[in-house]
């Protein structure tokens, strides 16, 4: 069912696995259910660790932004105007200054940055926050992928010059690499074409992964602002010689779409398949017993649970058949199941079952901790390998657009760099331009639209 009807499979698995509830009476604002929220928090934890070890400071800015503050950067408002939720009334009073719910936090943070940054010794200023943002999406909403209240990570930095800001962007790539590895998600980095860059940015880099349908899902973005915002918000520093300069800025954003990508890329007919690094439950122990040996088996399971205390372990002692327990935990995507029955107790072993490939094998009790760790590592490596294979198979170079049109994946083709040609190719393929790969690729070909020789390759795809 996943292959034939991805959308239906996706919505169904989210509901049945207990990730989120979309029955909340505001469209596009879903309720995080406990299992889904644990999953999100595990992802947040990894992002926090990556930022904190690089000495970013976590901050938390107010949700509401005054209208005049929002309107200072002209390009930025144009990009978000249609998507803003306004607060105009408090109690019975109309507000003198209308307030808006942050769609992203540049305009909340930068007036404060202007107060915080005084001299070159205050730089670089590197902050991030993980908060909810609000965007009035007009396209069809979809849990985690297109919602109106978005769980959002945003890093914002200020630098003395362009080079230092560029350096920061390289560091974002390292953070991304480490986070994506834990999520077992391969991705591609492309510089978005000018007509699709972030509102107010000097350039934008899109982070895209591919779903089994062949459509890409943008899971994050990285932006170089240069002085575009600092000029609008007057963020200046005094250099060693007493001169006053505008700071250069960057941002890096990722959202709950990471959860959507994990569901879509790894899931299968039985439900979720969660990478061990983020699974709320990494190991589930299922006792298998009859009345006469119930206590022996359960005691053994308790013992094993204690041995595995360094993992996120659940012992399932519900009054259900082992079969229905397997069904539940498979649906929830728990990476490793350990079955223990009376014969295993006698032999002093347990049966391991991998969620990702169904592999089943016996493990000696004295090796159980070591083997559990090894198995989870193997699952992580295999999930990433499998996903990389999917991405590779869906990335293809085409000389003729006619042949590319029906390809379910990312089309590589030549582009002379003119906007008209890019838009023309988009229309002919019914795809969007992801952009030119950040890591330059050797290419020799012709622009897919005008036929001019070019060494620039561009990635095109249908997108979520
Ligand atoms: Zn052209």
Tab-separated table of C-alpha atoms and ligand atoms in Angstrom:
chain	number	residue	atom	x	y	z
A	1	UNK	CA	0.000	0.000	0.000
A	2	UNK	CA	2.898	2.370	0.685
A	3	UNK	CA	4.060	2.112	-2.921
A	4	UNK	CA	0.648	2.426	-4.567
A	5	UNK	CA	-0.863	5.147	-2.483
A	6	UNK	CA	1.742	6.978	-0.496
A	7	UNK	CA	-0.515	9.771	0.786
A	8	UNK	CA	-3.075	7.419	2.222
A	9	UNK	CA	-0.405	5.197	3.766
A	10	UNK	CA	1.288	8.235	5.301
A	11	UNK	CA	-1.821	9.641	6.974
A	12	UNK	CA	-2.912	6.221	8.140
A	13	UNK	CA	0.390	5.290	9.754
A	14	UNK	CA	0.618	8.623	11.607
A	15	UNK	CA	-2.795	8.095	13.088
A	16	UNK	CA	-2.420	4.436	13.986
A	17	UNK	CA	1.086	4.776	15.434
A	18	UNK	CA	-0.148	7.609	17.664
A	19	UNK	CA	2.154	10.377	16.426
A	20	UNK	CA	-0.302	13.207	15.998
A	21	UNK	CA	-4.007	13.903	16.056
A	22	UNK	CA	-5.430	16.099	13.356
A	23	UNK	CA	-8.933	16.286	14.827
A	24	UNK	CA	-8.058	19.502	16.690
A	25	UNK	CA	-10.597	22.086	15.476
A	26	UNK	CA	-8.093	24.432	13.805
A	27	UNK	CA	-7.052	23.283	10.362
A	28	UNK	CA	-3.338	22.586	9.997
A	29	UNK	CA	-2.736	22.775	13.740
A	30	UNK	CA	-2.351	19.243	14.937
A	31	UNK	CA	-1.886	17.851	18.414
A	32	UNK	CA	1.391	16.146	19.172
A	33	UNK	CA	0.474	12.882	20.863
A	34	UNK	CA	2.916	11.493	23.465
A	35	UNK	CA	4.703	9.069	21.132
A	36	UNK	CA	5.119	11.651	18.387
A	37	UNK	CA	6.270	14.318	20.806
A	38	UNK	CA	8.918	11.973	22.278
A	39	UNK	CA	10.169	11.359	18.756
A	40	UNK	CA	10.342	15.110	18.032
A	41	UNK	CA	12.115	15.818	21.331
A	42	UNK	CA	14.718	13.166	20.544
A	43	UNK	CA	15.423	14.947	17.260
A	44	UNK	CA	15.568	18.307	19.088
A	45	UNK	CA	18.020	16.825	21.568
A	46	UNK	CA	20.399	15.854	18.767
A	47	UNK	CA	20.134	19.318	17.199
A	48	UNK	CA	20.759	20.960	20.605
A	49	UNK	CA	23.808	18.788	21.237
A	50	UNK	CA	25.250	19.683	17.848
A	51	UNK	CA	24.714	23.421	18.423
A	52	UNK	CA	25.798	23.476	22.058
A	53	UNK	CA	29.062	21.664	21.438
A	54	UNK	CA	29.887	24.386	18.911
A	55	UNK	CA	29.131	27.077	21.489
A	56	UNK	CA	25.879	28.367	20.087
A	57	UNK	CA	23.671	29.997	22.728
A	58	UNK	CA	20.061	28.896	22.981
A	59	UNK	CA	17.590	31.778	23.313
A	60	UNK	CA	13.828	32.095	23.470
A	61	UNK	CA	12.158	35.113	21.886
A	62	UNK	CA	8.533	36.257	22.260
A	63	UNK	CA	5.952	34.844	19.896
A	64	UNK	CA	4.431	38.243	19.042
A	65	UNK	CA	6.093	40.791	16.767
A	66	UNK	CA	4.926	44.410	16.337
A	67	UNK	CA	3.848	45.304	12.810
A	68	UNK	CA	6.381	48.119	12.286
A	69	UNK	CA	9.255	45.845	13.303
A	70	UNK	CA	8.094	43.231	10.834
A	71	UNK	CA	7.877	45.695	7.966
A	72	UNK	CA	11.443	46.999	8.070
A	73	UNK	CA	12.977	44.593	5.534
A	74	UNK	CA	11.016	45.106	2.324
A	75	UNK	CA	11.765	41.803	0.555
A	76	UNK	CA	11.068	39.874	3.720
A	77	UNK	CA	7.524	41.247	4.140
A	78	UNK	CA	6.721	40.628	0.516
A	79	UNK	CA	7.625	36.971	1.030
A	80	UNK	CA	5.552	36.457	4.141
A	81	UNK	CA	2.711	38.951	3.914
A	82	UNK	CA	0.141	36.423	2.715
A	83	UNK	CA	1.009	33.930	5.433
A	84	UNK	CA	0.828	36.048	8.559
A	85	UNK	CA	-1.616	35.614	11.443
A	86	UNK	CA	-2.472	38.957	13.057
A	87	UNK	CA	-3.466	39.813	16.612
A	88	UNK	CA	-5.426	43.044	16.547
A	89	UNK	CA	-7.522	42.908	19.672
A	90	UNK	CA	-6.859	42.354	23.387
A	91	UNK	CA	-9.975	41.900	25.463
A	92	UNK	CA	-12.344	44.638	24.310
A	93	UNK	CA	-9.577	46.954	23.085
A	94	UNK	CA	-8.271	47.288	19.585
A	95	UNK	CA	-4.478	47.294	19.820
A	96	UNK	CA	-2.713	50.556	18.842
A	97	UNK	CA	0.012	48.503	17.222
A	98	UNK	CA	-1.125	45.306	15.524
A	99	UNK	CA	0.939	42.265	16.477
A	100	UNK	CA	1.688	39.196	14.425
A	101	UNK	CA	2.542	35.603	15.263
A	102	UNK	CA	6.127	34.898	14.170
A	103	UNK	CA	6.271	33.091	10.817
A	104	UNK	CA	10.067	32.975	11.488
A	105	UNK	CA	12.007	35.120	13.940
A	106	UNK	CA	14.293	37.509	12.027
A	107	UNK	CA	12.086	40.477	12.764
A	108	UNK	CA	11.718	39.535	16.430
A	109	UNK	CA	15.432	39.008	16.991
A	110	UNK	CA	17.196	41.624	14.909
A	111	UNK	CA	16.014	44.776	16.721
A	112	UNK	CA	17.425	43.118	19.857
A	113	UNK	CA	20.642	42.118	18.077
A	114	UNK	CA	21.057	45.821	17.258
A	115	UNK	CA	21.119	46.468	21.022
A	116	UNK	CA	23.323	43.499	21.861
A	117	UNK	CA	26.052	43.987	19.273
A	118	UNK	CA	28.321	46.920	20.101
A	119	UNK	CA	31.872	46.067	19.199
A	120	UNK	CA	33.814	43.471	17.207
A	121	UNK	CA	34.400	41.637	20.496
A	122	UNK	CA	30.666	40.813	20.586
A	123	UNK	CA	31.058	38.907	17.335
A	124	UNK	CA	30.385	36.342	16.140
A	125	UNK	CA	26.975	36.302	17.818
A	126	UNK	CA	25.559	32.815	17.431
A	127	UNK	CA	22.137	31.894	18.748
A	128	UNK	CA	19.373	29.426	18.080
A	129	UNK	CA	15.927	28.613	19.356
A	130	UNK	CA	13.453	25.762	19.010
A	131	UNK	CA	9.934	27.192	19.060
A	132	UNK	CA	6.579	27.108	17.330
A	133	UNK	CA	6.048	29.366	14.317
A	134	UNK	CA	2.862	30.160	12.441
A	135	UNK	CA	2.185	30.342	8.725
A	136	UNK	CA	-1.186	30.544	7.085
A	137	UNK	CA	-0.615	27.835	4.474
A	138	UNK	CA	-3.094	27.933	1.633
A	139	UNK	CA	-2.047	24.652	0.039
A	140	UNK	CA	-3.509	21.408	1.328
A	141	UNK	CA	-2.196	20.662	4.811
A	142	UNK	CA	-0.500	17.394	5.702
A	143	UNK	CA	0.783	16.309	9.156
A	144	UNK	CA	4.446	17.345	9.752
A	145	UNK	CA	4.904	18.324	6.096
A	146	UNK	CA	2.566	21.259	5.644
A	147	UNK	CA	1.059	22.629	8.829
A	148	UNK	CA	0.071	26.059	10.069
A	149	UNK	CA	1.668	25.791	13.480
A	150	UNK	CA	5.194	24.542	12.911
A	151	UNK	CA	7.683	23.142	15.402
A	152	UNK	CA	10.808	24.952	14.234
A	153	UNK	CA	14.557	25.127	14.840
A	154	UNK	CA	16.200	28.385	13.766
A	155	UNK	CA	19.823	29.453	14.156
A	156	UNK	CA	20.711	33.125	13.669
A	157	UNK	CA	24.245	34.491	13.572
A	158	UNK	CA	26.050	37.836	13.138
A	159	UNK	CA	29.599	38.195	11.819
A	160	UNK	CA	32.179	40.880	11.151
A	161	UNK	CA	32.356	40.152	7.425
A	162	UNK	CA	31.170	38.028	4.538
A	163	UNK	CA	34.022	35.494	4.859
A	164	UNK	CA	33.262	34.769	8.477
A	165	UNK	CA	29.583	34.322	7.602
A	166	UNK	CA	30.552	31.924	4.797
A	167	UNK	CA	32.597	30.011	7.332
A	168	UNK	CA	29.491	29.727	9.482
A	169	UNK	CA	27.575	28.228	6.595
A	170	UNK	CA	30.223	25.501	6.268
A	171	UNK	CA	29.718	24.728	9.940
A	172	UNK	CA	25.960	24.418	9.372
A	173	UNK	CA	26.756	21.715	6.817
A	174	UNK	CA	28.613	19.794	9.544
A	175	UNK	CA	25.684	20.112	11.958
A	176	UNK	CA	23.325	18.949	9.241
A	177	UNK	CA	25.509	15.976	8.375
A	178	UNK	CA	25.541	14.763	11.981
A	179	UNK	CA	21.811	15.280	12.508
A	180	UNK	CA	20.883	13.603	9.215
A	181	UNK	CA	23.089	10.622	10.037
A	182	UNK	CA	21.109	9.955	13.203
A	183	UNK	CA	17.891	10.207	11.190
A	184	UNK	CA	19.402	7.956	8.490
A	185	UNK	CA	18.377	10.530	5.899
A	186	UNK	CA	20.402	11.228	2.789
A	187	UNK	CA	19.920	14.708	1.316
A	188	UNK	CA	21.092	17.008	-1.396
A	189	UNK	CA	22.222	20.602	-1.044
A	190	UNK	CA	21.404	23.009	-3.829
A	191	UNK	CA	21.676	26.736	-4.194
A	192	UNK	CA	18.116	27.862	-4.884
A	193	UNK	CA	17.598	29.979	-8.003
A	194	UNK	CA	17.127	33.699	-7.330
A	195	UNK	CA	13.390	33.567	-7.912
A	196	UNK	CA	13.002	30.998	-5.163
A	197	UNK	CA	15.423	32.179	-2.483
A	198	UNK	CA	14.286	33.072	1.030
A	199	UNK	CA	12.669	36.483	1.292
A	200	UNK	CA	15.480	38.902	2.111
A	201	UNK	CA	18.375	36.487	1.592
A	202	UNK	CA	21.494	37.078	-0.510
A	203	UNK	CA	21.402	33.383	-1.359
A	204	UNK	CA	19.584	30.304	-0.035
A	205	UNK	CA	20.639	26.686	0.125
A	206	UNK	CA	17.850	24.138	0.139
A	207	UNK	CA	18.178	20.821	1.936
A	208	UNK	CA	16.059	18.224	0.157
A	209	UNK	CA	15.469	14.551	0.612
A	210	UNK	CA	13.461	12.249	-1.612
A	211	UNK	CA	10.288	10.415	-0.702
A	212	UNK	CA	9.416	6.993	-2.156
A	213	UNK	CA	6.951	8.701	-4.518
A	214	UNK	CA	9.868	10.395	-6.257
A	215	UNK	CA	8.852	13.826	-5.019
A	216	UNK	CA	11.393	15.757	-2.987
A	217	UNK	CA	10.739	17.094	0.483
A	218	UNK	CA	12.607	20.156	1.669
A	219	UNK	CA	13.737	19.397	5.218
A	220	UNK	CA	15.630	22.591	5.916
A	221	UNK	CA	17.383	25.617	4.540
A	222	UNK	CA	20.489	27.679	5.096
A	223	UNK	CA	20.709	31.343	4.191
A	224	UNK	CA	23.403	33.921	3.654
A	225	UNK	CA	21.890	37.361	4.321
A	226	UNK	CA	25.026	39.438	3.839
A	227	UNK	CA	24.042	42.921	5.134
A	228	UNK	CA	20.457	42.833	3.890
A	229	UNK	CA	18.869	42.600	7.323
A	230	UNK	CA	21.539	44.392	9.339
A	231	UNK	CA	21.038	47.510	7.216
A	232	UNK	CA	17.261	47.371	7.742
A	233	UNK	CA	17.619	46.734	11.494
A	234	UNK	CA	20.725	48.843	12.042
A	235	UNK	CA	22.901	46.090	13.513
A	236	UNK	CA	26.368	47.682	13.604
A	237	UNK	CA	29.652	47.048	15.364
A	238	UNK	CA	32.729	49.146	16.042
A	239	UNK	CA	35.895	47.662	14.560
A	240	UNK	CA	39.459	47.917	15.947
A	241	UNK	CA	40.031	51.235	14.211
A	242	UNK	CA	36.845	52.801	15.545
A	243	UNK	CA	34.910	52.450	12.280
A	244	UNK	CA	31.251	51.382	12.285
A	245	UNK	CA	30.159	48.503	10.061
A	246	UNK	CA	27.048	46.494	9.460
A	247	UNK	CA	27.237	42.840	10.508
A	248	UNK	CA	26.883	39.975	8.050
A	249	UNK	CA	24.239	37.424	8.958
A	250	UNK	CA	23.265	33.827	8.355
A	251	UNK	CA	20.400	31.567	9.363
A	252	UNK	CA	19.736	27.853	9.388
A	253	UNK	CA	16.242	26.408	9.768
A	254	UNK	CA	14.794	22.922	10.140
A	255	UNK	CA	11.354	21.858	11.242
A	256	UNK	CA	9.045	18.990	12.127
A	257	UNK	CA	9.321	18.048	8.471
A	258	UNK	CA	12.238	15.940	9.670
A	259	UNK	CA	9.628	13.684	11.286
A	260	UNK	CA	7.669	13.573	8.027
A	261	UNK	CA	10.817	12.585	6.152
A	262	UNK	CA	11.680	9.812	8.611
A	263	UNK	CA	8.163	8.381	8.323
A	264	UNK	CA	8.105	8.561	4.544
A	265	UNK	CA	11.611	7.378	3.766
A	266	UNK	CA	11.905	4.451	6.200
A	267	UNK	CA	8.339	3.249	6.833
A	268	UNK	CA	6.898	0.073	5.300
A	269	UNK	CA	3.687	-1.962	5.054
A	270	UNK	CA	3.739	-2.739	8.772
A	271	UNK	CA	4.130	0.887	9.812
A	272	UNK	CA	6.939	3.105	11.057
A	273	UNK	CA	10.571	2.071	10.950
A	274	UNK	CA	12.434	4.386	13.318
A	275	UNK	CA	16.183	4.979	13.360
A	276	UNK	CA	17.596	3.837	16.743
A	277	UNK	CA	19.064	7.280	17.482
A	278	UNK	CA	15.635	8.918	17.697
A	279	UNK	CA	13.221	6.050	18.471
A	280	UNK	CA	11.270	6.765	21.696
A	281	UNK	CA	11.562	3.037	22.414
A	282	UNK	CA	14.719	1.412	21.034
A	283	UNK	CA	14.134	-2.090	22.361
A	284	UNK	CA	10.954	-3.858	23.361
A	285	UNK	CA	11.059	-7.063	25.379
A	286	UNK	CA	8.137	-9.427	24.830
A	287	UNK	CA	7.738	-12.337	27.269
A	288	UNK	CA	6.256	-15.542	25.866
A	289	UNK	CA	4.785	-17.817	28.502
A	290	UNK	CA	2.050	-20.166	29.632
A	291	UNK	CA	0.366	-19.976	33.057
A	292	UNK	CA	2.771	-22.520	34.605
A	293	UNK	CA	5.969	-20.670	33.658
A	294	UNK	CA	4.710	-17.062	33.718
A	295	UNK	CA	6.742	-16.014	36.763
A	296	UNK	CA	10.021	-17.561	35.565
A	297	UNK	CA	9.762	-15.877	32.170
A	298	UNK	CA	8.687	-12.481	33.516
A	299	UNK	CA	11.475	-12.489	36.118
A	300	UNK	CA	13.993	-13.207	33.394
A	301	UNK	CA	12.571	-10.365	31.283
A	302	UNK	CA	12.860	-7.969	34.245
A	303	UNK	CA	16.463	-9.025	34.614
A	304	UNK	CA	17.159	-8.362	30.943
A	305	UNK	CA	15.441	-4.989	31.140
A	306	UNK	CA	17.787	-4.001	33.982
A	307	UNK	CA	20.794	-5.188	31.999
A	308	UNK	CA	19.739	-2.959	29.099
A	309	UNK	CA	19.278	0.145	31.270
A	310	UNK	CA	21.469	2.279	28.992
A	311	UNK	CA	18.945	1.931	26.165
A	312	UNK	CA	15.347	3.152	25.916
A	313	UNK	CA	13.672	-0.164	26.776
A	314	UNK	CA	10.079	-1.207	27.235
A	315	UNK	CA	8.957	-4.506	28.766
A	316	UNK	CA	5.517	-5.353	27.419
A	317	UNK	CA	3.605	-7.283	30.066
A	318	UNK	CA	0.124	-6.370	28.804
A	319	UNK	CA	-2.569	-9.059	28.810
A	320	UNK	CA	-2.335	-9.609	25.075
A	321	UNK	CA	-1.096	-12.379	22.827
A	322	UNK	CA	2.555	-12.064	21.713
A	323	UNK	CA	1.260	-11.727	18.153
A	324	UNK	CA	-0.770	-8.609	18.860
A	325	UNK	CA	2.151	-7.126	20.782
A	326	UNK	CA	4.438	-7.664	17.791
A	327	UNK	CA	1.870	-5.971	15.593
A	328	UNK	CA	1.740	-2.908	17.879
A	329	UNK	CA	5.476	-2.434	18.221
A	330	UNK	CA	6.071	-3.009	14.542
A	331	UNK	CA	3.506	-0.336	13.782
A	332	UNK	CA	5.358	1.997	16.159
A	333	UNK	CA	8.646	1.247	14.431
A	334	UNK	CA	10.648	0.016	17.454
A	335	UNK	CA	14.034	-0.980	15.975
A	336	UNK	CA	14.693	-4.138	18.023
A	337	UNK	CA	12.393	-6.703	19.604
A	338	UNK	CA	13.668	-9.239	22.119
A	339	UNK	CA	11.527	-12.340	22.660
A	340	UNK	CA	12.050	-14.473	25.725
A	341	UNK	CA	10.214	-17.782	26.342
A	342	UNK	CA	10.656	-20.659	28.836
A	343	UNK	CA	13.056	-22.519	26.569
A	344	UNK	CA	15.201	-19.395	26.212
A	345	UNK	CA	15.343	-19.049	29.998
A	346	UNK	CA	16.569	-22.617	30.269
A	347	UNK	CA	19.165	-22.145	27.503
A	348	UNK	CA	20.077	-18.717	28.874
A	349	UNK	CA	19.500	-16.914	25.605
A	350	UNK	CA	16.998	-14.605	23.887
A	351	UNK	CA	15.688	-14.097	20.366
A	352	UNK	CA	16.428	-10.804	18.608
A	353	UNK	CA	14.159	-9.583	15.782
A	354	UNK	CA	15.137	-6.565	13.700
A	355	UNK	CA	12.305	-4.258	12.656
A	356	UNK	CA	13.974	-2.995	9.489
A	357	UNK	CA	14.594	-6.313	7.715
A	358	UNK	CA	12.863	-8.925	9.907
A	359	UNK	CA	16.123	-10.736	10.606
A	360	UNK	CA	15.787	-13.121	13.589
A	361	UNK	CA	18.654	-14.619	15.610
A	362	UNK	CA	19.528	-16.093	18.963
A	363	UNK	CA	21.762	-14.239	21.422
A	364	UNK	CA	23.409	-15.665	24.532
A	365	UNK	CA	22.332	-13.965	27.757
A	366	UNK	CA	25.875	-12.958	28.717
A	367	UNK	CA	26.244	-11.166	25.363
A	368	UNK	CA	22.908	-9.419	25.384
A	369	UNK	CA	24.075	-5.855	26.134
A	370	UNK	CA	26.916	-5.970	23.671
A	371	UNK	CA	24.755	-7.548	20.940
A	372	UNK	CA	21.922	-5.059	21.482
A	373	UNK	CA	24.298	-2.158	20.945
A	374	UNK	CA	25.808	-3.786	17.882
A	375	UNK	CA	22.428	-4.598	16.377
A	376	UNK	CA	21.136	-1.051	16.813
A	377	UNK	CA	24.285	0.274	15.130
A	378	UNK	CA	23.807	-2.149	12.234
A	379	UNK	CA	20.175	-1.089	11.851
A	380	UNK	CA	21.224	2.560	11.713
A	381	UNK	CA	23.874	1.866	9.075
A	382	UNK	CA	21.551	-0.305	6.974
A	383	UNK	CA	18.687	2.207	7.078
A	384	UNK	CA	20.977	4.938	5.805
A	385	UNK	CA	22.394	2.683	3.093
A	386	UNK	CA	18.934	1.731	1.906
A	387	UNK	CA	17.793	5.353	1.829
A	388	UNK	CA	20.930	6.408	-0.025
A	389	UNK	CA	20.227	3.750	-2.606
A	390	UNK	CA	16.718	5.134	-3.065
A	391	UNK	CA	18.036	8.659	-3.542
A	392	UNK	CA	20.667	7.491	-6.014
A	393	UNK	CA	18.134	5.569	-8.073
A	394	UNK	CA	15.930	8.661	-8.251
A	395	UNK	CA	18.634	11.033	-9.448
A	396	UNK	CA	19.179	10.944	-13.178
A	397	UNK	CA	20.742	13.022	-15.904
A	398	UNK	CA	18.652	13.772	-18.991
A	399	UNK	CA	19.658	15.363	-22.274
A	400	UNK	CA	16.149	15.611	-23.657
A	401	UNK	CA	13.303	17.088	-21.656
A	402	UNK	CA	10.781	14.846	-23.427
A	403	UNK	CA	12.386	11.849	-21.736
A	404	UNK	CA	12.652	13.569	-18.352
A	405	UNK	CA	8.993	14.479	-18.153
A	406	UNK	CA	7.769	11.162	-16.847
A	407	UNK	CA	10.653	10.515	-14.491
A	408	UNK	CA	9.629	10.188	-10.844
A	409	UNK	CA	12.669	11.693	-9.257
A	410	UNK	CA	15.274	14.413	-9.542
A	411	UNK	CA	16.156	15.404	-13.073
A	412	UNK	CA	19.648	16.737	-13.759
A	413	UNK	CA	19.890	18.934	-16.778
A	414	UNK	CA	21.888	21.801	-18.246
A	415	UNK	CA	21.057	25.428	-17.515
A	416	UNK	CA	22.587	28.561	-18.995
A	417	UNK	CA	21.740	30.551	-15.869
A	418	UNK	CA	19.012	32.774	-17.345
A	419	UNK	CA	15.826	33.030	-15.309
A	420	UNK	CA	13.634	32.706	-18.395
A	421	UNK	CA	15.246	29.431	-19.367
A	422	UNK	CA	14.867	28.089	-15.836
A	423	UNK	CA	11.179	28.973	-15.679
A	424	UNK	CA	10.609	27.571	-19.161
A	425	UNK	CA	12.188	24.255	-18.141
A	426	UNK	CA	10.058	24.189	-14.989
A	427	UNK	CA	6.943	24.579	-17.072
A	428	UNK	CA	7.905	21.981	-19.660
A	429	UNK	CA	8.724	19.396	-17.006
A	430	UNK	CA	5.989	20.407	-14.582
A	431	UNK	CA	8.746	20.464	-11.956
A	432	UNK	CA	10.433	23.004	-9.717
A	433	UNK	CA	14.072	24.042	-9.830
A	434	UNK	CA	15.884	22.850	-6.732
A	435	UNK	CA	19.003	24.607	-7.959
A	436	UNK	CA	22.626	23.942	-8.761
A	437	UNK	CA	24.367	21.513	-6.391
A	438	UNK	CA	26.451	23.254	-3.710
A	439	UNK	CA	29.281	20.816	-4.334
A	440	UNK	CA	30.179	21.671	-7.894
A	441	UNK	CA	29.631	18.846	-10.339
A	442	UNK	CA	31.576	18.395	-13.528
A	443	UNK	CA	29.112	18.870	-16.346
A	444	UNK	CA	29.194	19.532	-20.037
A	445	UNK	CA	25.951	19.904	-21.899
A	446	UNK	CA	23.359	22.282	-23.248
A	447	UNK	CA	20.768	24.470	-21.579
A	448	UNK	CA	17.547	22.446	-21.616
A	449	UNK	CA	15.632	25.509	-22.780
A	450	UNK	CA	17.755	27.579	-25.209
A	451	UNK	CA	20.326	24.948	-26.185
A	452	UNK	CA	23.361	27.083	-25.374
A	453	UNK	CA	26.491	25.214	-24.226
A	454	UNK	CA	26.846	25.281	-20.460
A	455	UNK	CA	28.838	23.687	-17.665
A	456	UNK	CA	26.126	24.378	-15.060
A	457	UNK	CA	23.941	21.478	-14.041
A	458	UNK	CA	20.633	22.131	-12.345
A	459	UNK	CA	18.392	19.786	-10.343
A	460	UNK	CA	14.653	19.768	-11.026
A	461	UNK	CA	11.934	17.816	-9.204
A	462	UNK	CA	8.317	17.632	-8.199
A	463	UNK	CA	8.164	18.751	-4.595
A	464	UNK	CA	5.954	18.437	-1.533
B	1	LIG	ZN1	19.195	28.907	-21.636
